[in-house]
Structure formats: structure tokens, C-alpha cells
Amino acid sequence: MTSNRIVVLGTGGTIAGRGAPGADMGYVAGQIGVGELLAGIPELAGVPVATEQVAQIDSKDMAFGVWQALAARCAHWLAQADVAGIVITHGTDTLEETAWFLQRVLAPARPVVITCAMRPATALVPDGPQNLVDAFAVARHPGAQGVTAVCAGVVHGAAEVRKLHPYRLDAFGSGDAGPLAYVEAGRLRRLRAWPQGSAEAALLDRLARTREWPWVEIVTNQAGAGARTVDALVAAGVRGLVAAGTGNGSLNSEMEQALLRAMDRGVRVVRSTRCLDGEVIGQPGDRLPAHPLTPVKARVDLLLELLG
Ligand code: SIN
């Protein structure tokens, strides 16, 4: 059987946003159905497509239940022999968390491409349609695999992608690693390997059965940080803490002591950095383990670990 069908899963975001005609601010995200978004794009007309509206939200409100549904629908469609890949329309604000979550849970051997827009569908010149066309190019590319994000002609890997800008159309970066590829006039110029990995088989099942997610928070080191936030969270029952440290994951001394006390009480703690590039270089004897990814992605890892 030929695998040429592309499944498009809608979750909302600015790409599905509606506002005053022509305006690029002051709109409401998550208004237009995914079928309607595709219908306006002649370049995609000949592609066999299935669409599903998994959610219709502003991604600032991304919730664990939507992640569960999205992972389940991706798994369902990836199991169909005629599906070449999946495109997910998503808000830009939490796209990087969803990307890493799906890569961890699915580690798909076929492409799952998340795309978005910085301007609503009703803007004078919306960027969503071109981003969708580019996302399709990645999803249909022979040999493409893993979870990627496509925005403004740039393809980012799930582990590296992060939102860098609140307004610019090219709003994402991949830090030191750089992008995976560029989409140029419908063709891919590859720079790096596709995201790899192996999904833990039981994780998807466990996810489907999860009703209550573990409570994991990010605490940021900053001038005058102290111990109070960590102590309050531990007293309130937090199960995991990501410390977004300064520089190489360094922490205010009182905060560090509070985190060590939290660990002694069974709270899972990892140390990331609030720096925009690079990763924490762990040292032998570190009591608070270093995590190589950004704080929000380290949090995804802790959530999944604690779900286990
Ligand atoms: C959202 O994240 O849903 C709103 C912002 C955006 O998509 O750019």
C-alpha cells in the first residue's frame, strides 16, 4: 500500500485565530477549524488528507488532557499503513513543550510535524498558509521521521526548538544545535539528522490511563531567590522541581539548600539553566543532577518519569 496520506490534527493557536479584518494583534486564537484552514490553500489541493480537530485552544492554556488526546490520536494514525506523516496545527506559545512531549512518548519512525503562525488567519498577510505548505513538505519528505516544528521556512527538532520572539514571524530557534533543515520553494535542504529515539512501549498505555498528573514546577534562580518558594511548594505536596539555574545551573545558596532538603523528602529535582543557549555541564559529585534541555522540557521529562 502507498503511504501518501497526511493527517492534520488541529489544536488551535494563532494559526486558527480570528480578529478584526487585516489586524495582526488583538485577535482570538483557536477559532477556525482545521478543515477550513486547509481549504484555503490551493497548493495542498491534490494531497490525500484526513483532518481531526483534537482541541481548539490558545496554547497558553495547553492542558495534560489535550496532550493525552494528541498522543493517542498520533499513535492511532501512525499505525495506519497509508499515512505518510502527521501535521499538527498548534499555538506558538507552548509548541516546544508539546513537541518534546510527543517525541518522548511516540519517538515516531514517521514524521510528526508541528506548525503554527504568528499572525491570525484573518491578518492582512497571514503566515499560517505558507507554514502549512512547508509542514506538508516535511511530512511528505521520504525518510523524514521524529517530531519536528516548522515555522517561517525553518525546520527545528523537538529537543532543541524554543520560542525566541513574541512577534516576529521567524519566532523560533534551535540554539547551538541549529535547525534541522530549511524548506525552500517546497524542497528540503537538510542540515542535520532527524530526531531519533525509542519510545518506552508502556508509556502510551500508562498515559491513556492517567487521570491525575504529578505536580511538577519550575523554580527560577534570581537575585534574592532564597528558600521560601521551594519550601512552600514542598509543603504543598509538589512531586518534582526543575531548578532553572543561572549560568551553568548555579543556584542561590539558600535555594540550593532548600532543593537538597526537598530531595531528601523524596521530591525529584533536576537542574537546568535559564540561559538561552548551551546546556548545564554537570560535575562529578553534583548532588542536584544536571538536565541538558530547557527548563520546560526538563519538566516534561520529570512529568513522564513520575508518571512511571
Ligand atoms: C497560542 O499559543 O495559541 C497563541 C499564540 C500563537 O499561536 O502565536
mmCIF file of C-alpha atoms and ligand atoms in Angstrom:
data_model
loop_
_atom_site.group_PDB
_atom_site.id
_atom_site.type_symbol
_atom_site.label_atom_id
_atom_site.label_comp_id
_atom_site.label_asym_id
_atom_site.label_seq_id
_atom_site.Cartn_x
_atom_site.Cartn_y
_atom_site.Cartn_z
ATOM 1 C CA MET A 1 0.000 0.000 0.000
ATOM 2 C CA THR A 2 1.292 3.501 -0.798
ATOM 3 C CA SER A 3 1.790 5.670 2.226
ATOM 4 C CA ASN A 4 0.805 9.081 0.952
ATOM 5 C CA ARG A 5 -1.967 10.295 3.232
ATOM 6 C CA ILE A 6 -1.252 13.241 5.507
ATOM 7 C CA VAL A 7 -3.260 13.548 8.697
ATOM 8 C CA VAL A 8 -3.748 17.066 10.035
ATOM 9 C CA LEU A 9 -4.627 17.373 13.713
ATOM 10 C CA GLY A 10 -5.879 20.798 14.783
ATOM 11 C CA THR A 11 -5.327 22.114 18.299
ATOM 12 C CA GLY A 12 -5.989 25.847 17.810
ATOM 13 C CA GLY A 13 -3.448 28.665 18.207
ATOM 14 C CA THR A 14 -2.926 31.865 16.272
ATOM 15 C CA ILE A 15 -2.817 29.898 13.040
ATOM 16 C CA ALA A 16 -6.541 29.333 13.680
ATOM 17 C CA GLY A 17 -7.038 32.813 15.124
ATOM 18 C CA ARG A 18 -9.685 35.317 14.090
ATOM 19 C CA GLY A 19 -9.582 39.075 14.607
ATOM 20 C CA ALA A 20 -10.584 42.369 13.053
ATOM 21 C CA PRO A 21 -10.044 42.116 9.275
ATOM 22 C CA GLY A 22 -6.386 42.791 8.450
ATOM 23 C CA ALA A 23 -5.247 43.170 12.074
ATOM 24 C CA ASP A 24 -2.290 41.161 13.350
ATOM 25 C CA MET A 25 -2.881 41.825 17.058
ATOM 26 C CA GLY A 26 -5.963 41.809 19.277
ATOM 27 C CA TYR A 27 -7.314 38.575 17.778
ATOM 28 C CA VAL A 28 -8.651 35.448 19.471
ATOM 29 C CA ALA A 29 -6.607 32.276 18.958
ATOM 30 C CA GLY A 30 -8.217 28.901 18.236
ATOM 31 C CA GLN A 31 -11.337 29.940 16.302
ATOM 32 C CA ILE A 32 -11.145 28.434 12.824
ATOM 33 C CA GLY A 33 -11.473 24.707 12.194
ATOM 34 C CA VAL A 34 -8.544 22.812 10.721
ATOM 35 C CA GLY A 35 -10.567 21.777 7.643
ATOM 36 C CA GLU A 36 -11.288 25.430 6.860
ATOM 37 C CA LEU A 37 -7.602 26.329 7.252
ATOM 38 C CA LEU A 38 -6.629 23.731 4.663
ATOM 39 C CA ALA A 39 -9.472 24.533 2.286
ATOM 40 C CA GLY A 40 -7.989 27.956 1.583
ATOM 41 C CA ILE A 41 -4.629 26.571 0.346
ATOM 42 C CA PRO A 42 -4.626 25.545 -3.340
ATOM 43 C CA GLU A 43 -1.065 24.115 -3.072
ATOM 44 C CA LEU A 44 -2.418 21.308 -0.868
ATOM 45 C CA ALA A 45 -5.460 20.531 -3.000
ATOM 46 C CA GLY A 46 -4.138 17.297 -4.556
ATOM 47 C CA VAL A 47 -2.801 15.738 -1.344
ATOM 48 C CA PRO A 48 -4.859 12.940 0.270
ATOM 49 C CA VAL A 49 -5.669 14.324 3.686
ATOM 50 C CA ALA A 50 -7.598 13.369 6.806
ATOM 51 C CA THR A 51 -8.319 16.042 9.397
ATOM 52 C CA GLU A 52 -9.309 15.952 13.054
ATOM 53 C CA GLN A 53 -9.946 18.758 15.497
ATOM 54 C CA VAL A 54 -8.306 17.442 18.665
ATOM 55 C CA ALA A 55 -8.688 20.755 20.519
ATOM 56 C CA GLN A 56 -9.423 24.401 19.780
ATOM 57 C CA ILE A 57 -7.426 26.406 22.314
ATOM 58 C CA ASP A 58 -4.931 29.185 22.801
ATOM 59 C CA SER A 59 -1.847 27.129 23.598
ATOM 60 C CA LYS A 60 -1.145 29.158 26.737
ATOM 61 C CA ASP A 61 -3.995 27.008 28.083
ATOM 62 C CA MET A 62 -2.430 23.729 26.961
ATOM 63 C CA ALA A 63 -3.562 21.031 29.362
ATOM 64 C CA PHE A 64 -2.462 17.491 30.107
ATOM 65 C CA GLY A 65 -5.788 16.167 28.785
ATOM 66 C CA VAL A 66 -5.063 17.695 25.364
ATOM 67 C CA TRP A 67 -1.583 16.135 25.390
ATOM 68 C CA GLN A 68 -3.149 12.774 26.200
ATOM 69 C CA ALA A 69 -5.656 13.086 23.349
ATOM 70 C CA LEU A 70 -2.998 14.285 20.928
ATOM 71 C CA ALA A 71 -0.615 11.438 21.754
ATOM 72 C CA ALA A 72 -3.443 8.905 21.379
ATOM 73 C CA ARG A 73 -4.566 10.308 18.013
ATOM 74 C CA CYS A 74 -0.989 10.441 16.718
ATOM 75 C CA ALA A 75 -0.453 6.811 17.794
ATOM 76 C CA HIS A 76 -3.699 5.811 16.096
ATOM 77 C CA TRP A 77 -2.816 7.468 12.799
ATOM 78 C CA LEU A 78 0.811 6.383 12.820
ATOM 79 C CA ALA A 79 -0.421 2.796 12.979
ATOM 80 C CA GLN A 80 -2.274 3.212 9.633
ATOM 81 C CA ALA A 81 -0.203 1.899 6.728
ATOM 82 C CA ASP A 82 -1.372 4.556 4.248
ATOM 83 C CA VAL A 83 -0.308 7.506 6.428
ATOM 84 C CA ALA A 84 2.950 9.175 5.388
ATOM 85 C CA GLY A 85 3.018 11.646 8.242
ATOM 86 C CA ILE A 86 1.115 13.873 10.621
ATOM 87 C CA VAL A 87 0.887 17.655 10.678
ATOM 88 C CA ILE A 88 -0.299 19.303 13.893
ATOM 89 C CA THR A 89 -1.501 22.908 13.950
ATOM 90 C CA HIS A 90 -0.637 24.449 17.324
ATOM 91 C CA GLY A 91 -0.206 27.781 19.063
ATOM 92 C CA THR A 92 3.359 29.030 19.238
ATOM 93 C CA ASP A 93 3.413 29.655 22.985
ATOM 94 C CA THR A 94 3.749 26.090 24.261
ATOM 95 C CA LEU A 95 4.657 24.418 20.969
ATOM 96 C CA GLU A 96 8.105 23.444 22.221
ATOM 97 C CA GLU A 97 6.663 21.568 25.214
ATOM 98 C CA THR A 98 4.182 19.650 23.083
ATOM 99 C CA ALA A 99 6.925 18.827 20.577
ATOM 100 C CA TRP A 100 9.174 17.342 23.251
ATOM 101 C CA PHE A 101 6.286 15.546 24.951
ATOM 102 C CA LEU A 102 5.277 13.847 21.677
ATOM 103 C CA GLN A 103 8.866 12.976 20.783
ATOM 104 C CA ARG A 104 9.352 11.352 24.200
ATOM 105 C CA VAL A 105 6.076 9.462 24.100
ATOM 106 C CA LEU A 106 5.994 8.429 20.426
ATOM 107 C CA ALA A 107 9.561 8.715 19.062
ATOM 108 C CA PRO A 108 7.844 8.173 15.713
ATOM 109 C CA ALA A 109 9.535 6.438 12.797
ATOM 110 C CA ARG A 110 7.424 8.656 10.529
ATOM 111 C CA PRO A 111 7.250 12.468 10.610
ATOM 112 C CA VAL A 112 5.061 14.324 13.086
ATOM 113 C CA VAL A 113 5.372 17.974 12.114
ATOM 114 C CA ILE A 114 4.024 20.733 14.339
ATOM 115 C CA THR A 115 3.298 24.038 12.699
ATOM 116 C CA CYS A 116 1.876 27.362 13.781
ATOM 117 C CA ALA A 117 1.600 31.026 12.868
ATOM 118 C CA MET A 118 2.453 34.353 14.395
ATOM 119 C CA ARG A 119 -0.391 36.129 12.639
ATOM 120 C CA PRO A 120 -4.048 35.122 12.779
ATOM 121 C CA ALA A 121 -5.768 33.622 9.754
ATOM 122 C CA THR A 122 -7.636 36.933 9.284
ATOM 123 C CA ALA A 123 -4.467 39.089 9.129
ATOM 124 C CA LEU A 124 -3.671 41.124 6.024
ATOM 125 C CA VAL A 125 -0.870 38.677 5.151
ATOM 126 C CA PRO A 126 -1.237 35.584 7.353
ATOM 127 C CA ASP A 127 1.829 33.342 7.701
ATOM 128 C CA GLY A 128 -0.144 30.189 8.563
ATOM 129 C CA PRO A 129 -0.847 29.017 4.987
ATOM 130 C CA GLN A 130 2.843 29.050 3.984
ATOM 131 C CA ASN A 131 3.801 27.333 7.249
ATOM 132 C CA LEU A 132 1.223 24.623 6.496
ATOM 133 C CA VAL A 133 2.568 24.138 2.967
ATOM 134 C CA ASP A 134 6.107 23.850 4.405
ATOM 135 C CA ALA A 135 4.935 21.428 7.102
ATOM 136 C CA PHE A 136 3.376 19.235 4.417
ATOM 137 C CA ALA A 137 6.689 19.272 2.531
ATOM 138 C CA VAL A 138 8.400 17.874 5.637
ATOM 139 C CA ALA A 139 5.631 15.361 6.370
ATOM 140 C CA ARG A 140 5.813 14.039 2.790
ATOM 141 C CA HIS A 141 9.602 14.001 2.599
ATOM 142 C CA PRO A 142 10.924 10.455 2.061
ATOM 143 C CA GLY A 143 12.817 9.280 5.138
ATOM 144 C CA ALA A 144 11.622 12.093 7.405
ATOM 145 C CA GLN A 145 10.970 10.969 10.967
ATOM 146 C CA GLY A 146 10.531 12.147 14.529
ATOM 147 C CA VAL A 147 8.765 15.190 15.913
ATOM 148 C CA THR A 148 9.761 18.469 14.306
ATOM 149 C CA ALA A 149 8.473 22.033 14.271
ATOM 150 C CA VAL A 150 8.163 24.128 11.121
ATOM 151 C CA CYS A 151 7.884 27.904 11.187
ATOM 152 C CA ALA A 152 8.955 30.552 8.652
ATOM 153 C CA GLY A 153 10.662 28.013 6.409
ATOM 154 C CA VAL A 154 12.833 26.601 9.200
ATOM 155 C CA VAL A 155 12.611 23.023 10.500
ATOM 156 C CA HIS A 156 13.551 22.530 14.153
ATOM 157 C CA GLY A 157 13.987 19.323 16.141
ATOM 158 C CA ALA A 158 11.753 18.632 19.133
ATOM 159 C CA ALA A 159 14.651 18.628 21.597
ATOM 160 C CA GLU A 160 16.060 21.977 20.503
ATOM 161 C CA VAL A 161 13.119 24.108 19.382
ATOM 162 C CA ARG A 162 12.226 27.097 21.529
ATOM 163 C CA LYS A 163 10.233 30.249 21.017
ATOM 164 C CA LEU A 164 12.512 33.271 20.974
ATOM 165 C CA HIS A 165 10.344 36.161 19.909
ATOM 166 C CA PRO A 166 6.826 37.322 20.840
ATOM 167 C CA TYR A 167 6.024 38.976 17.491
ATOM 168 C CA ARG A 168 8.472 38.206 14.659
ATOM 169 C CA LEU A 169 7.297 35.682 12.028
ATOM 170 C CA ASP A 170 10.536 33.678 12.387
ATOM 171 C CA ALA A 171 9.873 33.258 16.087
ATOM 172 C CA PHE A 172 11.748 30.024 16.839
ATOM 173 C CA GLY A 173 15.343 28.938 17.210
ATOM 174 C CA SER A 174 17.261 25.751 17.882
ATOM 175 C CA GLY A 175 20.061 27.247 19.960
ATOM 176 C CA ASP A 176 23.626 25.999 19.479
ATOM 177 C CA ALA A 177 22.453 22.926 17.565
ATOM 178 C CA GLY A 178 20.876 24.982 14.777
ATOM 179 C CA PRO A 179 17.901 23.965 12.663
ATOM 180 C CA LEU A 180 17.424 20.527 11.110
ATOM 181 C CA ALA A 181 16.583 21.868 7.672
ATOM 182 C CA TYR A 182 15.150 24.704 5.650
ATOM 183 C CA VAL A 183 12.144 24.442 3.366
ATOM 184 C CA GLU A 184 12.916 26.341 0.191
ATOM 185 C CA ALA A 185 10.344 26.513 -2.622
ATOM 186 C CA GLY A 186 8.851 23.242 -1.373
ATOM 187 C CA ARG A 187 12.194 21.421 -1.169
ATOM 188 C CA LEU A 188 14.092 20.458 1.945
ATOM 189 C CA ARG A 189 17.695 21.479 2.480
ATOM 190 C CA ARG A 190 18.784 19.130 5.267
ATOM 191 C CA LEU A 191 21.466 20.173 7.736
ATOM 192 C CA ARG A 192 21.236 17.557 10.476
ATOM 193 C CA ALA A 193 19.763 14.128 11.214
ATOM 194 C CA TRP A 194 16.076 13.713 12.040
ATOM 195 C CA PRO A 195 15.131 13.337 15.711
ATOM 196 C CA GLN A 196 15.880 9.791 16.844
ATOM 197 C CA GLY A 197 14.863 7.832 19.887
ATOM 198 C CA SER A 198 12.873 4.907 21.090
ATOM 199 C CA ALA A 199 9.576 5.270 22.859
ATOM 200 C CA GLU A 200 9.023 3.272 26.014
ATOM 201 C CA ALA A 201 6.259 0.881 24.867
ATOM 202 C CA ALA A 202 4.312 1.021 28.124
ATOM 203 C CA LEU A 203 4.341 4.819 28.347
ATOM 204 C CA LEU A 204 1.482 5.397 25.913
ATOM 205 C CA ASP A 205 -0.743 2.910 27.760
ATOM 206 C CA ARG A 206 0.132 4.438 31.089
ATOM 207 C CA LEU A 207 -0.638 7.859 29.668
ATOM 208 C CA ALA A 208 -4.060 6.750 28.436
ATOM 209 C CA ARG A 209 -4.902 5.513 31.940
ATOM 210 C CA THR A 210 -3.584 8.573 33.794
ATOM 211 C CA ARG A 211 -6.265 10.653 35.471
ATOM 212 C CA GLU A 212 -4.095 12.731 37.776
ATOM 213 C CA TRP A 213 -0.746 14.033 36.625
ATOM 214 C CA PRO A 214 2.132 14.524 39.032
ATOM 215 C CA TRP A 215 2.685 18.097 40.176
ATOM 216 C CA VAL A 216 5.975 19.410 38.783
ATOM 217 C CA GLU A 217 7.045 23.057 38.944
ATOM 218 C CA ILE A 218 9.905 25.172 37.642
ATOM 219 C CA VAL A 219 11.676 27.423 40.124
ATOM 220 C CA THR A 220 13.998 30.083 38.752
ATOM 221 C CA ASN A 221 17.187 31.245 40.396
ATOM 222 C CA GLN A 222 17.310 35.026 40.531
ATOM 223 C CA ALA A 223 18.658 37.794 42.700
ATOM 224 C CA GLY A 224 17.272 37.320 46.206
ATOM 225 C CA ALA A 225 15.804 33.884 45.354
ATOM 226 C CA GLY A 226 16.091 32.293 48.811
ATOM 227 C CA ALA A 227 14.375 29.159 50.064
ATOM 228 C CA ARG A 228 10.776 30.247 50.523
ATOM 229 C CA THR A 229 9.319 29.237 47.141
ATOM 230 C CA VAL A 230 10.855 25.773 47.232
ATOM 231 C CA ASP A 231 9.891 25.205 50.870
ATOM 232 C CA ALA A 232 6.307 26.329 50.171
ATOM 233 C CA LEU A 233 5.990 24.036 47.163
ATOM 234 C CA VAL A 234 7.348 21.060 49.088
ATOM 235 C CA ALA A 235 4.980 21.765 51.970
ATOM 236 C CA ALA A 236 2.100 21.901 49.468
ATOM 237 C CA GLY A 237 2.960 18.485 48.030
ATOM 238 C CA VAL A 238 4.941 19.145 44.843
ATOM 239 C CA ARG A 239 6.443 15.923 43.419
ATOM 240 C CA GLY A 240 9.057 17.294 41.068
ATOM 241 C CA LEU A 241 11.064 20.501 40.751
ATOM 242 C CA VAL A 242 13.096 21.820 37.855
ATOM 243 C CA ALA A 243 15.564 24.436 39.041
ATOM 244 C CA ALA A 244 16.192 26.917 36.224
ATOM 245 C CA GLY A 245 19.607 27.912 37.459
ATOM 246 C CA THR A 246 21.740 30.859 36.472
ATOM 247 C CA GLY A 247 24.688 30.234 34.117
ATOM 248 C CA ASN A 248 25.859 26.637 34.435
ATOM 249 C CA GLY A 249 22.810 25.796 36.538
ATOM 250 C CA SER A 250 24.153 27.642 39.588
ATOM 251 C CA LEU A 251 21.767 28.332 42.447
ATOM 252 C CA ASN A 252 21.421 30.828 45.247
ATOM 253 C CA SER A 253 22.829 29.050 48.338
ATOM 254 C CA GLU A 254 19.584 29.135 50.333
ATOM 255 C CA MET A 255 17.619 27.908 47.344
ATOM 256 C CA GLU A 256 20.128 25.105 46.790
ATOM 257 C CA GLN A 257 19.808 24.018 50.426
ATOM 258 C CA ALA A 258 16.010 24.048 50.075
ATOM 259 C CA LEU A 259 16.238 21.904 46.936
ATOM 260 C CA LEU A 260 18.533 19.428 48.706
ATOM 261 C CA ARG A 261 16.043 19.229 51.584
ATOM 262 C CA ALA A 262 13.291 18.661 49.016
ATOM 263 C CA MET A 263 15.277 15.775 47.518
ATOM 264 C CA ASP A 264 15.741 14.259 50.968
ATOM 265 C CA ARG A 265 11.958 14.329 51.313
ATOM 266 C CA GLY A 266 11.520 12.386 48.069
ATOM 267 C CA VAL A 267 10.872 15.252 45.642
ATOM 268 C CA ARG A 268 12.542 14.625 42.286
ATOM 269 C CA VAL A 269 14.821 17.572 41.450
ATOM 270 C CA VAL A 270 16.851 18.409 38.337
ATOM 271 C CA ARG A 271 18.920 21.442 37.476
ATOM 272 C CA SER A 272 18.658 23.201 34.121
ATOM 273 C CA THR A 273 19.736 26.696 33.083
ATOM 274 C CA ARG A 274 17.822 29.871 32.385
ATOM 275 C CA CYS A 275 20.472 30.738 29.732
ATOM 276 C CA LEU A 276 19.052 30.804 26.219
ATOM 277 C CA ASP A 277 21.764 28.632 24.670
ATOM 278 C CA GLY A 278 24.003 25.802 25.787
ATOM 279 C CA GLU A 279 23.306 23.240 28.463
ATOM 280 C CA VAL A 280 24.341 22.652 32.058
ATOM 281 C CA ILE A 281 27.671 20.854 32.263
ATOM 282 C CA GLY A 282 27.360 18.552 35.236
ATOM 283 C CA GLN A 283 30.332 17.978 37.514
ATOM 284 C CA PRO A 284 31.317 14.789 39.364
ATOM 285 C CA GLY A 285 29.751 14.845 42.801
ATOM 286 C CA ASP A 286 26.874 17.163 41.860
ATOM 287 C CA ARG A 287 24.060 16.426 44.270
ATOM 288 C CA LEU A 288 21.442 18.123 42.100
ATOM 289 C CA PRO A 289 21.600 16.357 38.730
ATOM 290 C CA ALA A 290 22.079 18.450 35.595
ATOM 291 C CA HIS A 291 19.483 18.257 32.829
ATOM 292 C CA PRO A 292 20.600 19.113 29.274
ATOM 293 C CA LEU A 293 17.337 20.591 27.981
ATOM 294 C CA THR A 294 15.478 23.822 28.692
ATOM 295 C CA PRO A 295 13.509 24.087 31.949
ATOM 296 C CA VAL A 296 10.139 23.475 30.254
ATOM 297 C CA LYS A 297 11.436 20.347 28.518
ATOM 298 C CA ALA A 298 13.161 19.122 31.668
ATOM 299 C CA ARG A 299 9.725 19.468 33.276
ATOM 300 C CA VAL A 300 8.185 17.258 30.566
ATOM 301 C CA ASP A 301 10.830 14.626 31.335
ATOM 302 C CA LEU A 302 10.097 14.806 35.064
ATOM 303 C CA LEU A 303 6.349 14.534 34.440
ATOM 304 C CA LEU A 304 6.859 11.397 32.355
ATOM 305 C CA GLU A 305 9.296 9.921 34.844
ATOM 306 C CA LEU A 306 6.906 10.500 37.734
ATOM 307 C CA LEU A 307 4.016 9.067 35.731
ATOM 308 C CA GLY A 308 6.008 5.856 35.727
HETATM 309 C C1 SIN B 1 -1.092 30.363 21.124
HETATM 310 O O1 SIN B 1 -0.008 29.935 21.515
HETATM 311 O O2 SIN B 1 -2.089 29.621 20.995
HETATM 312 C C2 SIN B 1 -1.281 31.810 20.841
HETATM 313 C C3 SIN B 1 -0.076 32.457 20.302
HETATM 314 C C4 SIN B 1 0.367 31.907 18.974
HETATM 315 O O3 SIN B 1 -0.082 30.893 18.465
HETATM 316 O O4 SIN B 1 1.274 32.576 18.406
#
